[in-house]
N, CA, C and O atoms as a GROMACS GRO file, in nm:
protein
  424
    1UNK      N    1  15.679  -6.954   3.479
    1UNK     CA    2  15.584  -6.900   3.386
    1UNK      C    3  15.532  -7.013   3.298
    1UNK      O    4  15.606  -7.106   3.265
    2UNK      N    5  15.407  -7.005   3.260
    2UNK     CA    6  15.346  -7.109   3.177
    2UNK      C    7  15.390  -7.098   3.032
    2UNK      O    8  15.446  -6.997   2.989
    3UNK      N    9  15.363  -7.204   2.956
    3UNK     CA   10  15.385  -7.201   2.813
    3UNK      C   11  15.529  -7.219   2.770
    3UNK      O   12  15.562  -7.193   2.654
    4UNK      N   13  15.615  -7.264   2.859
    4UNK     CA   14  15.754  -7.287   2.822
    4UNK      C   15  15.842  -7.164   2.827
    4UNK      O   16  15.962  -7.174   2.798
    5UNK      N   17  15.787  -7.050   2.863
    5UNK     CA   18  15.866  -6.927   2.872
    5UNK      C   19  15.918  -6.910   3.014
    5UNK      O   20  15.848  -6.936   3.111
    6UNK      N   21  16.043  -6.865   3.024
    6UNK     CA   22  16.103  -6.831   3.153
    6UNK      C   23  16.175  -6.698   3.136
    6UNK      O   24  16.245  -6.675   3.037
    7UNK      N   25  16.156  -6.611   3.233
    7UNK     CA   26  16.223  -6.481   3.229
    7UNK      C   27  16.296  -6.462   3.361
    7UNK      O   28  16.237  -6.474   3.469
    8UNK      N   29  16.424  -6.432   3.351
    8UNK     CA   30  16.506  -6.403   3.468
    8UNK      C   31  16.544  -6.256   3.461
    8UNK      O   32  16.640  -6.219   3.392
    9UNK      N   33  16.470  -6.169   3.534
    9UNK     CA   34  16.496  -6.025   3.526
    9UNK      C   35  16.636  -5.986   3.574
    9UNK      O   36  16.697  -5.895   3.519
   10UNK      N   37  16.687  -6.054   3.676
   10UNK     CA   38  16.819  -6.019   3.730
   10UNK      C   39  16.928  -6.047   3.628
   10UNK      O   40  17.021  -5.967   3.612
   11UNK      N   41  16.919  -6.159   3.559
   11UNK     CA   42  17.018  -6.195   3.458
   11UNK      C   43  16.982  -6.138   3.320
   11UNK      O   44  17.064  -6.140   3.228
   12UNK      N   45  16.858  -6.087   3.308
   12UNK     CA   46  16.806  -6.035   3.181
   12UNK      C   47  16.815  -6.141   3.071
   12UNK      O   48  16.863  -6.117   2.960
   13UNK      N   49  16.766  -6.260   3.107
   13UNK     CA   50  16.762  -6.373   3.014
   13UNK      C   51  16.619  -6.421   3.002
   13UNK      O   52  16.549  -6.438   3.102
   14UNK      N   53  16.576  -6.443   2.879
   14UNK     CA   54  16.445  -6.502   2.853
   14UNK      C   55  16.468  -6.629   2.773
   14UNK      O   56  16.549  -6.632   2.680
   15UNK      N   57  16.396  -6.735   2.809
   15UNK     CA   58  16.406  -6.861   2.737
   15UNK      C   59  16.268  -6.911   2.698
   15UNK      O   60  16.169  -6.879   2.763
   16UNK      N   61  16.264  -6.989   2.592
   16UNK     CA   62  16.143  -7.060   2.552
   16UNK      C   63  16.182  -7.206   2.537
   16UNK      O   64  16.271  -7.240   2.459
   17UNK      N   65  16.116  -7.291   2.612
   17UNK     CA   66  16.144  -7.435   2.611
   17UNK      C   67  16.293  -7.462   2.634
   17UNK      O   68  16.352  -7.551   2.572
   18UNK      N   69  16.353  -7.385   2.724
   18UNK     CA   70  16.492  -7.404   2.763
   18UNK      C   71  16.594  -7.339   2.672
   18UNK      O   72  16.713  -7.341   2.703
   19UNK      N   73  16.550  -7.282   2.560
   19UNK     CA   74  16.642  -7.220   2.465
   19UNK      C   75  16.640  -7.068   2.485
   19UNK      O   76  16.534  -7.006   2.484
   20UNK      N   77  16.759  -7.010   2.503
   20UNK     CA   78  16.769  -6.866   2.525
   20UNK      C   79  16.727  -6.789   2.402
   20UNK      O   80  16.764  -6.822   2.289
   21UNK      N   81  16.648  -6.684   2.425
   21UNK     CA   82  16.602  -6.597   2.317
   21UNK      C   83  16.702  -6.482   2.302
   21UNK      O   84  16.741  -6.422   2.402
   22UNK      N   85  16.742  -6.452   2.181
   22UNK     CA   86  16.837  -6.343   2.154
   22UNK      C   87  16.759  -6.212   2.142
   22UNK      O   88  16.720  -6.171   2.032
   23UNK      N   89  16.736  -6.147   2.255
   23UNK     CA   90  16.655  -6.025   2.259
   23UNK      C   91  16.742  -5.902   2.283
   23UNK      O   92  16.842  -5.908   2.354
   24UNK      N   93  16.702  -5.791   2.221
   24UNK     CA   94  16.764  -5.664   2.254
   24UNK      C   95  16.716  -5.622   2.393
   24UNK      O   96  16.623  -5.682   2.447
   25UNK      N   97  16.779  -5.521   2.449
   25UNK     CA   98  16.739  -5.473   2.582
   25UNK      C   99  16.592  -5.430   2.583
   25UNK      O  100  16.518  -5.463   2.676
   26UNK      N  101  16.549  -5.358   2.481
   26UNK     CA  102  16.411  -5.310   2.478
   26UNK      C  103  16.313  -5.423   2.452
   26UNK      O  104  16.203  -5.423   2.508
   27UNK      N  105  16.349  -5.520   2.370
   27UNK     CA  106  16.262  -5.636   2.347
   27UNK      C  107  16.244  -5.713   2.478
   27UNK      O  108  16.134  -5.758   2.509
   28UNK      N  109  16.353  -5.728   2.552
   28UNK     CA  110  16.345  -5.797   2.681
   28UNK      C  111  16.250  -5.721   2.775
   28UNK      O  112  16.164  -5.781   2.839
   29UNK      N  113  16.267  -5.589   2.782
   29UNK     CA  114  16.182  -5.507   2.869
   29UNK      C  115  16.035  -5.520   2.830
   29UNK      O  116  15.949  -5.530   2.917
   30UNK      N  117  16.007  -5.519   2.702
   30UNK     CA  118  15.870  -5.531   2.654
   30UNK      C  119  15.812  -5.668   2.688
   30UNK      O  120  15.699  -5.677   2.738
   31UNK      N  121  15.888  -5.773   2.662
   31UNK     CA  122  15.841  -5.908   2.694
   31UNK      C  123  15.819  -5.922   2.844
   31UNK      O  124  15.717  -5.977   2.887
   32UNK      N  125  15.912  -5.875   2.923
   32UNK     CA  126  15.898  -5.886   3.069
   32UNK      C  127  15.774  -5.812   3.118
   32UNK      O  128  15.699  -5.864   3.201
   33UNK      N  129  15.752  -5.691   3.067
   33UNK     CA  130  15.636  -5.613   3.109
   33UNK      C  131  15.506  -5.687   3.078
   33UNK      O  132  15.418  -5.699   3.164
   34UNK      N  133  15.494  -5.736   2.956
   34UNK     CA  134  15.372  -5.806   2.916
   34UNK      C  135  15.357  -5.940   2.988
   34UNK      O  136  15.247  -5.976   3.030
   35UNK      N  137  15.466  -6.012   3.004
   35UNK     CA  138  15.461  -6.144   3.066
   35UNK      C  139  15.424  -6.138   3.214
   35UNK      O  140  15.368  -6.232   3.268
   36UNK      N  141  15.456  -6.028   3.278
   36UNK     CA  142  15.419  -6.011   3.420
   36UNK      C  143  15.268  -5.988   3.435
   36UNK      O  144  15.214  -5.994   3.546
   37UNK      N  145  15.202  -5.960   3.324
   37UNK     CA  146  15.059  -5.930   3.324
   37UNK      C  147  14.988  -6.012   3.217
   37UNK      O  148  14.923  -5.954   3.129
   38UNK      N  149  14.999  -6.143   3.221
   38UNK     CA  150  14.942  -6.226   3.114
   38UNK      C  151  14.791  -6.205   3.100
   38UNK      O  152  14.718  -6.195   3.198
   39UNK      N  153  14.748  -6.199   2.975
   39UNK     CA  154  14.606  -6.185   2.946
   39UNK      C  155  14.555  -6.042   2.952
   39UNK      O  156  14.442  -6.016   2.910
   40UNK      N  157  14.635  -5.949   3.003
   40UNK     CA  158  14.593  -5.809   3.013
   40UNK      C  159  14.631  -5.737   2.884
   40UNK      O  160  14.740  -5.756   2.832
   41UNK      N  161  14.539  -5.654   2.834
   41UNK     CA  162  14.561  -5.582   2.709
   41UNK      C  163  14.614  -5.442   2.738
   41UNK      O  164  14.563  -5.373   2.827
   42UNK      N  165  14.717  -5.402   2.663
   42UNK     CA  166  14.777  -5.270   2.678
   42UNK      C  167  14.780  -5.200   2.543
   42UNK      O  168  14.818  -5.260   2.442
   43UNK      N  169  14.738  -5.072   2.541
   43UNK     CA  170  14.748  -4.998   2.416
   43UNK      C  171  14.892  -4.949   2.398
   43UNK      O  172  14.972  -4.954   2.492
   44UNK      N  173  14.923  -4.903   2.280
   44UNK     CA  174  15.060  -4.864   2.247
   44UNK      C  175  15.107  -4.747   2.334
   44UNK      O  176  15.224  -4.743   2.373
   45UNK      N  177  15.019  -4.653   2.365
   45UNK     CA  178  15.058  -4.539   2.448
   45UNK      C  179  15.100  -4.586   2.587
   45UNK      O  180  15.200  -4.540   2.641
   46UNK      N  181  15.024  -4.678   2.644
   46UNK     CA  182  15.058  -4.731   2.777
   46UNK      C  183  15.192  -4.805   2.773
   46UNK      O  184  15.273  -4.790   2.865
   47UNK      N  185  15.215  -4.884   2.669
   47UNK     CA  186  15.343  -4.955   2.656
   47UNK      C  187  15.458  -4.857   2.637
   47UNK      O  188  15.567  -4.878   2.692
   48UNK      N  189  15.436  -4.752   2.561
   48UNK     CA  190  15.540  -4.651   2.540
   48UNK      C  191  15.578  -4.587   2.673
   48UNK      O  192  15.696  -4.562   2.699
   49UNK      N  193  15.479  -4.561   2.758
   49UNK     CA  194  15.507  -4.502   2.889
   49UNK      C  195  15.574  -4.602   2.982
   49UNK      O  196  15.672  -4.568   3.049
   50UNK      N  197  15.522  -4.724   2.986
   50UNK     CA  198  15.570  -4.823   3.082
   50UNK      C  199  15.708  -4.880   3.046
   50UNK      O  200  15.792  -4.898   3.135
   51UNK      N  201  15.731  -4.906   2.920
   51UNK     CA  202  15.854  -4.974   2.878
   51UNK      C  203  15.963  -4.874   2.839
   51UNK      O  204  16.080  -4.892   2.874
   52UNK      N  205  15.927  -4.769   2.768
   52UNK     CA  206  16.025  -4.670   2.724
   52UNK      C  207  16.040  -4.555   2.823
   52UNK      O  208  16.143  -4.487   2.824
   53UNK      N  209  15.938  -4.533   2.905
   53UNK     CA  210  15.941  -4.421   2.998
   53UNK      C  211  15.909  -4.287   2.932
   53UNK      O  212  15.939  -4.181   2.987
   54UNK      N  213  15.848  -4.294   2.814
   54UNK     CA  214  15.814  -4.172   2.740
   54UNK      C  215  15.668  -4.139   2.760
   54UNK      O  216  15.582  -4.227   2.749
   55UNK      N  217  15.638  -4.013   2.788
   55UNK     CA  218  15.498  -3.972   2.802
   55UNK      C  219  15.440  -3.930   2.667
   55UNK      O  220  15.319  -3.912   2.654
   56UNK      N  221  15.527  -3.913   2.567
   56UNK     CA  222  15.482  -3.884   2.431
   56UNK      C  223  15.588  -3.938   2.337
   56UNK      O  224  15.701  -3.965   2.377
   57UNK      N  225  15.550  -3.954   2.212
   57UNK     CA  226  15.644  -4.006   2.114
   57UNK      C  227  15.572  -4.078   2.004
   57UNK      O  228  15.449  -4.083   2.000
   58UNK      N  229  15.649  -4.134   1.914
   58UNK     CA  230  15.596  -4.204   1.798
   58UNK      C  231  15.548  -4.344   1.838
   58UNK      O  232  15.629  -4.429   1.874
   59UNK      N  233  15.418  -4.366   1.833
   59UNK     CA  234  15.361  -4.494   1.874
   59UNK      C  235  15.405  -4.609   1.784
   59UNK      O  236  15.396  -4.725   1.823
   60UNK      N  237  15.452  -4.577   1.664
   60UNK     CA  238  15.499  -4.684   1.576
   60UNK      C  239  15.624  -4.752   1.633
   60UNK      O  240  15.656  -4.864   1.593
   61UNK      N  241  15.693  -4.687   1.726
   61UNK     CA  242  15.806  -4.749   1.795
   61UNK      C  243  15.761  -4.878   1.861
   61UNK      O  244  15.830  -4.980   1.854
   62UNK      N  245  15.646  -4.874   1.925
   62UNK     CA  246  15.592  -4.994   1.992
   62UNK      C  247  15.558  -5.100   1.888
   62UNK      O  248  15.591  -5.217   1.905
   63UNK      N  249  15.493  -5.059   1.782
   63UNK     CA  250  15.453  -5.152   1.676
   63UNK      C  251  15.574  -5.226   1.618
   63UNK      O  252  15.570  -5.347   1.599
   64UNK      N  253  15.680  -5.153   1.592
   64UNK     CA  254  15.801  -5.213   1.536
   64UNK      C  255  15.863  -5.312   1.635
   64UNK      O  256  15.905  -5.420   1.595
   65UNK      N  257  15.870  -5.275   1.761
   65UNK     CA  258  15.929  -5.364   1.861
   65UNK      C  259  15.844  -5.489   1.882
   65UNK      O  260  15.897  -5.598   1.903
   66UNK      N  261  15.713  -5.474   1.878
   66UNK     CA  262  15.625  -5.591   1.890
   66UNK      C  263  15.651  -5.685   1.773
   66UNK      O  264  15.661  -5.807   1.792
   67UNK      N  265  15.661  -5.631   1.652
   67UNK     CA  266  15.686  -5.713   1.534
   67UNK      C  267  15.818  -5.788   1.548
   67UNK      O  268  15.825  -5.908   1.521
   68UNK      N  269  15.923  -5.718   1.590
   68UNK     CA  270  16.054  -5.781   1.605
   68UNK      C  271  16.054  -5.886   1.716
   68UNK      O  272  16.117  -5.991   1.703
   69UNK      N  273  15.984  -5.856   1.824
   69UNK     CA  274  15.975  -5.952   1.933
   69UNK      C  275  15.901  -6.078   1.889
   69UNK      O  276  15.940  -6.189   1.923
   70UNK      N  277  15.794  -6.060   1.814
   70UNK     CA  278  15.720  -6.175   1.760
   70UNK      C  279  15.809  -6.264   1.675
   70UNK      O  280  15.799  -6.387   1.681
   71UNK      N  281  15.896  -6.203   1.596
   71UNK     CA  282  15.987  -6.280   1.511
   71UNK      C  283  16.075  -6.373   1.594
   71UNK      O  284  16.120  -6.477   1.545
   72UNK      N  285  16.099  -6.336   1.718
   72UNK     CA  286  16.190  -6.412   1.802
   72UNK      C  287  16.120  -6.509   1.896
   72UNK      O  288  16.180  -6.608   1.939
   73UNK      N  289  15.994  -6.484   1.929
   73UNK     CA  290  15.927  -6.569   2.029
   73UNK      C  291  15.818  -6.659   1.973
   73UNK      O  292  15.781  -6.758   2.035
   74UNK      N  293  15.767  -6.624   1.856
   74UNK     CA  294  15.655  -6.701   1.802
   74UNK      C  295  15.704  -6.820   1.719
   74UNK      O  296  15.791  -6.803   1.633
   75UNK      N  297  15.652  -6.939   1.744
   75UNK     CA  298  15.687  -7.054   1.660
   75UNK      C  299  15.646  -7.033   1.514
   75UNK      O  300  15.719  -7.074   1.423
   76UNK      N  301  15.532  -6.968   1.491
   76UNK     CA  302  15.484  -6.937   1.356
   76UNK      C  303  15.456  -6.788   1.352
   76UNK      O  304  15.350  -6.742   1.397
   77UNK      N  305  15.550  -6.711   1.300
   77UNK     CA  306  15.539  -6.565   1.300
   77UNK      C  307  15.417  -6.514   1.223
   77UNK      O  308  15.367  -6.406   1.252
   78UNK      N  309  15.370  -6.592   1.126
   78UNK     CA  310  15.256  -6.547   1.047
   78UNK      C  311  15.124  -6.563   1.124
   78UNK      O  312  15.022  -6.506   1.086
   79UNK      N  313  15.127  -6.642   1.232
   79UNK     CA  314  15.007  -6.664   1.313
   79UNK      C  315  15.043  -6.654   1.462
   79UNK      O  316  15.049  -6.755   1.531
   80UNK      N  317  15.067  -6.530   1.510
   80UNK     CA  318  15.109  -6.514   1.650
   80UNK      C  319  15.003  -6.565   1.747
   80UNK      O  320  14.884  -6.536   1.733
   81UNK      N  321  15.049  -6.641   1.846
   81UNK     CA  322  14.958  -6.695   1.947
   81UNK      C  323  14.998  -6.653   2.088
   81UNK      O  324  14.922  -6.671   2.182
   82UNK      N  325  15.118  -6.598   2.101
   82UNK     CA  326  15.164  -6.556   2.234
   82UNK      C  327  15.158  -6.405   2.251
   82UNK      O  328  15.107  -6.356   2.351
   83UNK      N  329  15.209  -6.331   2.155
   83UNK     CA  330  15.202  -6.186   2.158
   83UNK      C  331  15.093  -6.145   2.059
   83UNK      O  332  15.117  -6.129   1.940
   84UNK      N  333  14.974  -6.129   2.114
   84UNK     CA  334  14.852  -6.120   2.035
   84UNK      C  335  14.806  -5.974   2.020
   84UNK      O  336  14.811  -5.896   2.115
   85UNK      N  337  14.763  -5.940   1.900
   85UNK     CA  338  14.701  -5.811   1.876
   85UNK      C  339  14.553  -5.820   1.908
   85UNK      O  340  14.484  -5.910   1.860
   86UNK      N  341  14.505  -5.728   1.989
   86UNK     CA  342  14.362  -5.715   2.015
   86UNK      C  343  14.320  -5.593   1.933
   86UNK      O  344  14.341  -5.479   1.973
   87UNK      N  345  14.262  -5.621   1.817
   87UNK     CA  346  14.235  -5.517   1.719
   87UNK      C  347  14.158  -5.400   1.777
   87UNK      O  348  14.056  -5.416   1.843
   88UNK      N  349  14.210  -5.280   1.750
   88UNK     CA  350  14.147  -5.157   1.796
   88UNK      C  351  14.178  -5.124   1.941
   88UNK      O  352  14.134  -5.020   1.991
   89UNK      N  353  14.255  -5.211   2.010
   89UNK     CA  354  14.284  -5.187   2.151
   89UNK      C  355  14.435  -5.186   2.177
   89UNK      O  356  14.490  -5.085   2.219
   90UNK      N  357  14.502  -5.299   2.152
   90UNK     CA  358  14.645  -5.305   2.181
   90UNK      C  359  14.698  -5.446   2.172
   90UNK      O  360  14.662  -5.522   2.082
   91UNK      N  361  14.786  -5.481   2.267
   91UNK     CA  362  14.854  -5.610   2.265
   91UNK      C  363  14.837  -5.682   2.398
   91UNK      O  364  14.821  -5.621   2.504
   92UNK      N  365  14.842  -5.815   2.389
   92UNK     CA  366  14.826  -5.902   2.507
   92UNK      C  367  14.926  -6.016   2.494
   92UNK      O  368  14.951  -6.065   2.384
   93UNK      N  369  14.982  -6.059   2.607
   93UNK     CA  370  15.070  -6.175   2.609
   93UNK      C  371  14.994  -6.294   2.664
   93UNK      O  372  14.942  -6.289   2.775
   94UNK      N  373  14.988  -6.402   2.585
   94UNK     CA  374  14.926  -6.527   2.625
   94UNK      C  375  15.035  -6.634   2.632
   94UNK      O  376  15.076  -6.686   2.528
   95UNK      N  377  15.084  -6.666   2.752
   95UNK     CA  378  15.195  -6.760   2.764
   95UNK      C  379  15.166  -6.899   2.709
   95UNK      O  380  15.258  -6.965   2.659
   96UNK      N  381  15.043  -6.944   2.716
   96UNK     CA  382  15.011  -7.079   2.668
   96UNK      C  383  14.993  -7.083   2.517
   96UNK      O  384  15.009  -7.188   2.455
   97UNK      N  385  14.960  -6.968   2.458
   97UNK     CA  386  14.936  -6.964   2.314
   97UNK      C  387  14.805  -7.024   2.272
   97UNK      O  388  14.781  -7.048   2.154
   98UNK      N  389  14.718  -7.048   2.370
   98UNK     CA  390  14.586  -7.104   2.340
   98UNK      C  391  14.482  -6.993   2.340
   98UNK      O  392  14.486  -6.905   2.426
   99UNK      N  393  14.389  -6.994   2.245
   99UNK     CA  394  14.285  -6.893   2.244
   99UNK      C  395  14.201  -6.899   2.371
   99UNK      O  396  14.184  -7.007   2.428
  100UNK      N  397  14.148  -6.783   2.416
  100UNK     CA  398  14.060  -6.784   2.533
  100UNK      C  399  13.947  -6.884   2.514
  100UNK      O  400  13.892  -6.898   2.405
  101UNK      N  401  13.913  -6.954   2.622
  101UNK     CA  402  13.809  -7.054   2.616
  101UNK      C  403  13.862  -7.192   2.584
  101UNK      O  404  13.788  -7.290   2.589
  102UNK      N  405  13.993  -7.201   2.550
  102UNK     CA  406  14.054  -7.329   2.519
  102UNK      C  407  14.169  -7.357   2.616
  102UNK      O  408  14.265  -7.426   2.581
  103UNK      N  409  14.160  -7.302   2.736
  103UNK     CA  410  14.263  -7.324   2.836
  103UNK      C  411  14.365  -7.213   2.841
  103UNK      O  412  14.454  -7.216   2.926
  104UNK      N  413  14.355  -7.112   2.751
  104UNK     CA  414  14.448  -7.001   2.750
  104UNK      C  415  14.402  -6.889   2.840
  104UNK      O  416  14.301  -6.900   2.910
  105UNK      N  417  14.477  -6.780   2.838
  105UNK     CA  418  14.443  -6.662   2.918
  105UNK      C  419  14.315  -6.603   2.863
  105UNK      O  420  14.292  -6.603   2.742
  106UNK      N  421  14.231  -6.553   2.951
  106UNK     CA  422  14.107  -6.492   2.904
  106UNK      C  423  14.109  -6.344   2.924
  106UNK      O  424  14.012  -6.276   2.890
   0.00000   0.00000   0.00000
């Protein structure tokens, strides 16, 4: 995977630049789901269905997990570049952390 991230689904280990990330089971599932589809935007309802397996529920569950995951994967949590919010739509994973048009995911 690009951007220094590596995910081993069988071992359920995620690393950034060779350092293991201390993720909960659900954080790992969320990161793996998004990382398998870099650059693709998913709304919270779709993530709730895909990652949690719930067809209904509190969408803030996704928001909270995204925030916690950002705390663990982003070099600068105040300016996320990998787990990006697409305002009014949802979330996107950009492994390179570069804005579209600058060599990052488009």
